[in-house]
Coordinates of C-alpha atoms in Angstrom, one line a residue:
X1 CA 7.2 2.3 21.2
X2 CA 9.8 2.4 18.0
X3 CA 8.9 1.2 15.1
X4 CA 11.2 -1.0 12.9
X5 CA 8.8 0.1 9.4
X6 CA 6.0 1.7 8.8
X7 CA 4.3 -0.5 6.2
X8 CA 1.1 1.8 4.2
X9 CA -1.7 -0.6 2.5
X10 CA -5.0 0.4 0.8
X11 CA -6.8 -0.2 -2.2
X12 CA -5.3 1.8 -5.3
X13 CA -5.8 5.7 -4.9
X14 CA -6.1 6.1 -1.6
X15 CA -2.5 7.7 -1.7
X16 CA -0.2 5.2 -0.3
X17 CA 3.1 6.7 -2.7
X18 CA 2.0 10.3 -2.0
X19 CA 1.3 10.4 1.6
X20 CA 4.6 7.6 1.9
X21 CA 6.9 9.6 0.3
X22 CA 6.2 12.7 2.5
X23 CA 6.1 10.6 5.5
X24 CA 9.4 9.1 5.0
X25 CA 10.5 13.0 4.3
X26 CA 9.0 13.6 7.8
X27 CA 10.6 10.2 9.6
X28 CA 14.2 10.8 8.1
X29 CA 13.3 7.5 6.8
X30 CA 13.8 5.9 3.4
X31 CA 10.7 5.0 1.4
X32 CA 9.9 2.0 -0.5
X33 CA 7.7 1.6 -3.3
X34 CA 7.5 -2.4 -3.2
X35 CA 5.6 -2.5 -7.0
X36 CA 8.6 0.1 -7.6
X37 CA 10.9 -2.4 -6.8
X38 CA 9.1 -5.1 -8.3
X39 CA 9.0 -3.3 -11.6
X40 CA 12.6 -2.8 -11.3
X41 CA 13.6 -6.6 -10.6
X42 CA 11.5 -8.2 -13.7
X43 CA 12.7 -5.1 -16.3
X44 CA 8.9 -4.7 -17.3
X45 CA 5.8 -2.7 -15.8
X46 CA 3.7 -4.2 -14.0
X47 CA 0.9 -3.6 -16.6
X48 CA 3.7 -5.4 -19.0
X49 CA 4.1 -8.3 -16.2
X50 CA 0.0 -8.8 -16.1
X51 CA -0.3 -9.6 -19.7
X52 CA 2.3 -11.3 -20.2
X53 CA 3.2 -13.2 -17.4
X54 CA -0.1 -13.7 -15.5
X55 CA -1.0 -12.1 -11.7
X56 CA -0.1 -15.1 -10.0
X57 CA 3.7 -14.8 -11.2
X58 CA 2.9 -10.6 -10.2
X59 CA 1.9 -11.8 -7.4
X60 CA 4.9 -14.3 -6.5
X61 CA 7.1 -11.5 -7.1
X62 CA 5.0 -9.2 -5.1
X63 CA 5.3 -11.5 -2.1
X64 CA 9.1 -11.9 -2.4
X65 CA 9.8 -8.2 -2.8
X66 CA 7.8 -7.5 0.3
X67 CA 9.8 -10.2 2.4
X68 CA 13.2 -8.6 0.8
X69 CA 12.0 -5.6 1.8
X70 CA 10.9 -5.6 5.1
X71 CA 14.1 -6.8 6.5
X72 CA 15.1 -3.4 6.7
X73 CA 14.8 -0.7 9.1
X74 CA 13.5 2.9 9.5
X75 CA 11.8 2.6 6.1
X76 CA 8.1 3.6 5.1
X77 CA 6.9 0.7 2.7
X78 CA 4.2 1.7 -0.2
X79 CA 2.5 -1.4 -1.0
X80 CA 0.0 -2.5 -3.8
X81 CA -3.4 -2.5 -2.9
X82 CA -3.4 -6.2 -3.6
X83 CA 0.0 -7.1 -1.7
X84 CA -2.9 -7.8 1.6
X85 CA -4.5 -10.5 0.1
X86 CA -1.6 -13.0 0.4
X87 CA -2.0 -14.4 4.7
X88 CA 2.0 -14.7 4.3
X89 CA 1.9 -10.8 3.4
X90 CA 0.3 -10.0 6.2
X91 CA 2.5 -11.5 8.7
X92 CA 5.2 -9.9 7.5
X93 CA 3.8 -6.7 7.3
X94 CA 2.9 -7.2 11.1
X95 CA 6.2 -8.8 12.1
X96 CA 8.1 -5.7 10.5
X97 CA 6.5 -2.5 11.9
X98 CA 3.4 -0.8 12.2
X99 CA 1.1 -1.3 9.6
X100 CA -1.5 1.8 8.7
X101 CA -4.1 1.3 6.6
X102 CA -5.2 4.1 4.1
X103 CA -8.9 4.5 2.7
X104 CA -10.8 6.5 0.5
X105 CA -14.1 6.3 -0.3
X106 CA -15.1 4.6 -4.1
X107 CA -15.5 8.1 -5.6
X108 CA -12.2 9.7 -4.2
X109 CA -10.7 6.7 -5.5
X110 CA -12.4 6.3 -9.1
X111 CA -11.6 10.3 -9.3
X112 CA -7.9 9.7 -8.4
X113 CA -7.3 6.8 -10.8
X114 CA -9.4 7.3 -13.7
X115 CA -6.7 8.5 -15.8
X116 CA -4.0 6.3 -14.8
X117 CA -3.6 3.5 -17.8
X118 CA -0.8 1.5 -15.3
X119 CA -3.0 -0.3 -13.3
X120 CA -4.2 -4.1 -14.9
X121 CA -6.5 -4.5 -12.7
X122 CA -8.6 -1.6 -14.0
X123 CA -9.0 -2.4 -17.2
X124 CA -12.7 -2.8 -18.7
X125 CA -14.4 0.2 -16.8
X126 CA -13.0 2.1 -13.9
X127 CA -16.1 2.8 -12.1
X128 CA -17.4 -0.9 -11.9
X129 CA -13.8 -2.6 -11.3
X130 CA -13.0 -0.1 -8.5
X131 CA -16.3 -1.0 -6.7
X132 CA -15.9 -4.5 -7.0
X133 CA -12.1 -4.6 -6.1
X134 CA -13.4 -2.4 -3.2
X135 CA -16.3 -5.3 -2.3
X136 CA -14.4 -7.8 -2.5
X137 CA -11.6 -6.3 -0.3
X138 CA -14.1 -4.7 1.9
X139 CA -12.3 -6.4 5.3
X140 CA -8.7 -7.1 3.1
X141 CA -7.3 -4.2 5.3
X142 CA -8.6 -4.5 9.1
X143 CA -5.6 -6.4 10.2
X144 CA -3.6 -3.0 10.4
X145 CA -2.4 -1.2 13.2
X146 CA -4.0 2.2 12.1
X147 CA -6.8 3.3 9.6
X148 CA -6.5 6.7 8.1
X149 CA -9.7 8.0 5.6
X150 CA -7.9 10.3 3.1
X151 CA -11.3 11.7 1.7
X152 CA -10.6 15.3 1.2
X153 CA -7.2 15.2 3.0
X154 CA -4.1 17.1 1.1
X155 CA -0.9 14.8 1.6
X156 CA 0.0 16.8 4.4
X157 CA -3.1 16.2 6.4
X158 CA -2.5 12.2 6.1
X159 CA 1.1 12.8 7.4
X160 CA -0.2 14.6 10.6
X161 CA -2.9 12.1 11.1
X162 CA -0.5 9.5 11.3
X163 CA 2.3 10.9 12.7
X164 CA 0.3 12.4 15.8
X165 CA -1.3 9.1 16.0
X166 CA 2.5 7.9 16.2
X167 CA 3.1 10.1 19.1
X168 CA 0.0 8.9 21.3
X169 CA 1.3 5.3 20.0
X170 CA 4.7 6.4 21.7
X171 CA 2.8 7.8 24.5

C-alpha cells in the first residue's frame, strides 16, 4: 500500500520533530512541522499566540494549518500533541495517509520537556501538567494507524520501527 502522508501524533516529548525529520530524511519525503507552520502564518510563537490570543484561536489555526497541510503528498506531518483533540483533525489525518502514533511513558516525557519554556500548556509545574495532559488524553491517540513507544529508543530506532512496520504494511 502507498501512502499519500505519514501524519506523527503524541503527547509533547514523545519525539514527533525528531523521529519526523529523520523519517522524512529516510522517505525522500518533505517534513512538516504543522505548529512550525502555524508559528510562521500568525508572526508570533505559539507561547506568544496562548497569551495573547487564547487556545481556542491556537487551536483554530491549528486546525486550518493541518487541512492546508495535508493536501499534499509524500510529506511526513509533525503535529502538536493537542492537534488530536479536534474529531475534524482526525479525519483528516486519516483521510491523508497513515497516521502513527508516538508514546512515551510520563517520565521519558517530563525528562524530555522539562527545560523547554515554549510549550503553554506546561506552565505551573511540569511534572503535574504532563500527567494530567497525559490522563486526560489517555485514549486521544488510538485512532491511529500505528503506535510506536519511544521509551529508551534513539531517533533511529523509531525510524526502523516504523519504517519496517511500513514494509509489512506494504506486504
Amino acid at each position: 500500500m502507498e501512502y499519500r502522508n505519514i501524519v506523527l501524533v503524541g503527547m509533547m516529548g514523545t519525539g514527533k520533530s525528531s523521529a519526523g525529520q529523520a523519517l522524512a530524511l529516510r522517505l525522500n519525503w518533505v517534513y512538516e512541522d504543522t505548529d512550525a507552520a502555524i508559528e510562521r502564518a500568525q508572526g508570533m510563537s505559539i507561547t506568544r499566540m496562548f497569551a495573547e490570543l487564547g487556545e481556542p484561536f491556537f487551536r483554530k489555526a491549528e486546525s486550518e494549518t493541518i487541512e492546508r497541510t495535508l493536501q499534499g503528498r509524500h510529506q511526513v506531518v509533525a503535529t502538536g500533541g493537542g492537534a488530536v483533540l479536534a474529531e475534524h483533525n482526525r479525519i483528516l489525518m486519516k483521510r491523508s495517509g497513515l497516521v502513527v502514533a508516538l508514546k512515551a511513558s510520563a517520565e521519558t516525557i517530563i525528562e524530555r520537556v522539562r527545560s523547554d519554556q515554549s510549550r503553554p500548556l506546561l506552565q505551573g509545574g511540569v511534572e503535574d501538567r504532563v500527567r494530567h495532559i497525559m490522563e486526560s488524553r489517555k485514549h486521544a491517540y488510538d485512532f491511529a494507524d500505528l503506535h510506536v513507544d519511544t521509551d529508551g529508543k534513539t531517533v533511529g530506532q523509531i525510524v526502523d520501527e516504523i519504517c519496517s512496520r511500513l514494509e509489512r504494511e506494504r506486504a
